[in-house]
Amino acid sequence: MATDKAPPVLDFSAFHGDDKQARDKLIADINAACRDKGFFQLTNTSVPVSLQNDILAASKAFFDLPLEEKMTCDLRKNKYHRGYEQLGAQMLEPGTAPDKKEAVYFGEDLPADHPRVVAGDYNCGPNLYPEALGQPFRDTCTNYYKAALALAQDVMAALALGLGLEPTWFDDFVRVDPSATLRLVHYPPTPVLAPNERGVGAHRDFGCVTLLLQDSVGGLQVQDERTGNWLDVTPVPGAFVVNLGNAMMRWTNHQFTSNTHRVMNCSPHDRYSVPFFFNGNAKHILDTIPGCESRPDTSDRAYGPPLNEATYRPIVLRDFLFEQFTESYARVQKVA
């Protein structure tokens, strides 16, 4: 099995093309990447490069605002976890300093009186936008969210094919009230990092699939968990870094993996990235996907399932996500 190799860069155009051989090879390559490190890059996706450039420009415009303007969107002042998060608010790697990043969170923009919001559905609520950036900023965020959601749904269909399932197997999960978070992230220049400092500490993502758009600065690293080595995920113009989260690893009973990664912005430049965290229907019960009942040997991994369980016990996705999310913020409180 591949090891100490950076995640592959794959051309996604074959997914919607007429060349069956090219499509089958793409699915096989994605499937192999999901079983190795759970990371790969996709070029030629359905998200226009012009929209990718627009969202990166919108991100820079937001973080260039004065702090008092950004704080008008303070996420601590609403119960929907939407809005601005100050530098150092989260700690994803235990034992390190708080992460050296600031971020702003968006989701599906639902009004406070929407039935799903009133019912308290997971991650539902209105977005917060800075007045200073006006309607163009809102439109860019909305358009990008929709485009990223459509790509995430395509990626899930590709994963289904790799597992030997019909491409529509995940449809109810990905198309009925899907939960996702769009986050704009800014890493200030940090040419010299102290030993315990990270842009983002080593962690695994929580949900199903993450689509990451990164600028040209670099700094993202994925760990080869068999050797412990850190591998650079070099930015590719127009490409999305795709990685699986803990929910997908659990759902596939570790046939697919969620891998440790971090950001080390050892650069004199600002770094901007745009992760889209796709969770799916948060009310869904994660049980073992058919065909994944046999657990692979994970003894050579840094992270594995409970050894006394043949498969995981079923769990509601929203409960699984909430546990992980709460823990990452509680760490900051312990060191504050």
Coordinates of N, CA and C in Angstrom, one line a residue, residues 53-75 82-87 101-106 127-134 136-138 140-141 182-187 270-274:
N53 N -11.7 32.3 -7.4 CA -11.0 33.5 -7.2 C -11.9 34.5 -6.5
D54 N -13.2 34.6 -6.8 CA -14.1 35.5 -6.1 C -14.1 35.2 -4.6
I55 N -14.2 34.0 -4.2 CA -14.4 33.7 -2.8 C -13.1 34.0 -2.0
L56 N -11.9 33.7 -2.7 CA -10.6 34.1 -2.0 C -10.5 35.6 -1.9
A57 N -11.0 36.3 -2.9 CA -10.9 37.8 -2.8 C -11.9 38.3 -1.7
A58 N -13.1 37.6 -1.6 CA -14.0 38.0 -0.6 C -13.4 37.7 0.8
S59 N -12.7 36.6 0.9 CA -12.1 36.3 2.2 C -11.1 37.4 2.6
K60 N -10.2 37.8 1.7 CA -9.2 38.8 2.0 C -9.9 40.1 2.3
A61 N -11.0 40.5 1.6 CA -11.7 41.7 1.9 C -12.3 41.7 3.4
F62 N -12.8 40.5 3.8 CA -13.4 40.4 5.1 C -12.3 40.6 6.2
F63 N -11.2 39.9 6.0 CA -10.2 39.9 7.1 C -9.4 41.2 7.1
D64 N -9.5 42.0 6.0 CA -8.8 43.3 5.9 C -9.7 44.4 6.7
L65 N -10.9 44.0 7.1 CA -11.7 45.0 7.8 C -11.1 45.3 9.2
P66 N -11.4 46.4 9.7 CA -11.0 46.7 11.1 C -11.6 45.7 12.0
L67 N -11.0 45.4 13.2 CA -11.5 44.4 14.1 C -12.9 44.8 14.6
E68 N -13.1 46.1 14.8 CA -14.5 46.4 15.3 C -15.6 46.1 14.3
E69 N -15.2 46.2 13.0 CA -16.2 45.8 12.0 C -16.4 44.3 11.9
K70 N -15.3 43.6 12.0 CA -15.5 42.1 12.1 C -16.3 41.6 13.3
M71 N -16.1 42.3 14.4 CA -16.8 41.9 15.6 C -18.3 42.2 15.6
T72 N -18.8 43.0 14.6 CA -20.2 43.1 14.5 C -20.8 41.8 14.1
C73 N -20.0 40.8 13.6 CA -20.5 39.5 13.3 C -20.0 38.4 14.3
D74 N -19.8 38.8 15.5 CA -19.2 38.0 16.5 C -20.1 36.7 16.7
L75 N -19.5 35.5 16.5 CA -20.3 34.3 16.6 C -20.7 34.0 18.0
R82 N -22.7 31.1 13.8 CA -22.4 31.8 12.5 C -21.6 33.1 12.9
G83 N -20.7 33.4 12.0 CA -20.0 34.7 12.2 C -18.6 34.6 12.4
Y84 N -18.0 35.6 13.0 CA -16.6 35.8 13.1 C -16.0 35.2 14.4
E85 N -14.9 34.5 14.2 CA -14.1 33.9 15.3 C -12.7 34.5 15.4
Q86 N -12.4 35.1 16.5 CA -11.1 35.8 16.7 C -9.9 34.8 16.7
L87 N -8.8 35.4 16.5 CA -7.5 34.7 16.5 C -7.4 33.9 17.8
K101 N -5.0 31.4 13.8 CA -5.9 31.7 12.7 C -7.1 32.5 13.2
E102 N -7.7 33.2 12.3 CA -9.1 33.8 12.5 C -10.0 33.3 11.4
A103 N -11.3 33.2 11.7 CA -12.2 32.6 10.7 C -13.6 33.3 10.8
V104 N -14.3 33.0 9.7 CA -15.7 33.4 9.7 C -16.5 32.3 9.2
Y105 N -17.7 32.0 9.8 CA -18.5 30.8 9.5 C -19.8 31.2 8.8
F106 N -20.1 30.4 7.8 CA -21.4 30.5 7.1 C -22.0 29.2 6.9
N127 N -27.1 33.6 8.5 CA -25.8 34.0 8.4 C -25.6 35.4 8.9
L128 N -24.4 35.8 9.3 CA -24.1 37.2 9.7 C -23.1 37.7 8.7
Y129 N -23.4 38.9 8.1 CA -22.6 39.5 7.1 C -22.2 40.9 7.5
P130 N -21.0 41.4 7.3 CA -20.6 42.7 7.6 C -21.2 43.7 6.7
E131 N -21.8 44.8 7.2 CA -22.5 45.7 6.3 C -21.5 46.4 5.4
A132 N -20.3 46.5 5.9 CA -19.3 47.3 5.1 C -19.0 46.7 3.7
L133 N -19.2 45.4 3.6 CA -18.9 44.7 2.3 C -20.2 44.5 1.4
G134 N -21.3 44.8 1.9 CA -22.5 44.9 1.1 C -23.0 43.6 0.5
P136 N -22.5 42.4 -2.7 CA -21.6 41.5 -3.4 C -20.9 40.5 -2.6
F137 N -20.6 40.8 -1.4 CA -20.0 39.8 -0.5 C -21.0 38.7 -0.2
R138 N -22.2 39.0 0.1 CA -23.2 38.0 0.4 C -23.4 37.1 -0.8
T140 N -21.4 36.4 -3.3 CA -20.3 35.5 -3.5 C -20.3 34.3 -2.5
C141 N -20.6 34.6 -1.3 CA -20.6 33.5 -0.3 C -21.7 32.5 -0.6
L182 N -19.4 26.5 5.5 CA -18.4 27.3 4.7 C -17.6 28.1 5.7
R183 N -16.3 28.0 5.7 CA -15.5 28.8 6.6 C -14.4 29.5 5.8
L184 N -14.3 30.8 6.0 CA -13.2 31.6 5.4 C -12.2 31.7 6.5
V185 N -10.9 31.4 6.2 CA -9.9 31.4 7.2 C -8.7 32.2 6.8
H186 N -8.1 32.9 7.8 CA -6.9 33.8 7.5 C -5.9 33.4 8.6
Y187 N -4.7 33.2 8.0 CA -3.5 32.9 8.9 C -2.5 34.1 8.7
D270 N 0.5 36.5 4.3 CA -0.8 36.0 4.8 C -1.2 34.8 4.0
R271 N -1.9 33.9 4.7 CA -2.5 32.7 4.0 C -4.0 32.7 4.1
Y272 N -4.7 32.4 3.0 CA -6.1 32.4 3.0 C -6.5 31.0 2.5
S273 N -7.5 30.4 3.2 CA -8.1 29.1 2.7 C -9.6 29.1 2.9
V274 N -10.2 28.3 2.2 CA -11.7 28.2 2.2 C -12.1 26.8 2.3

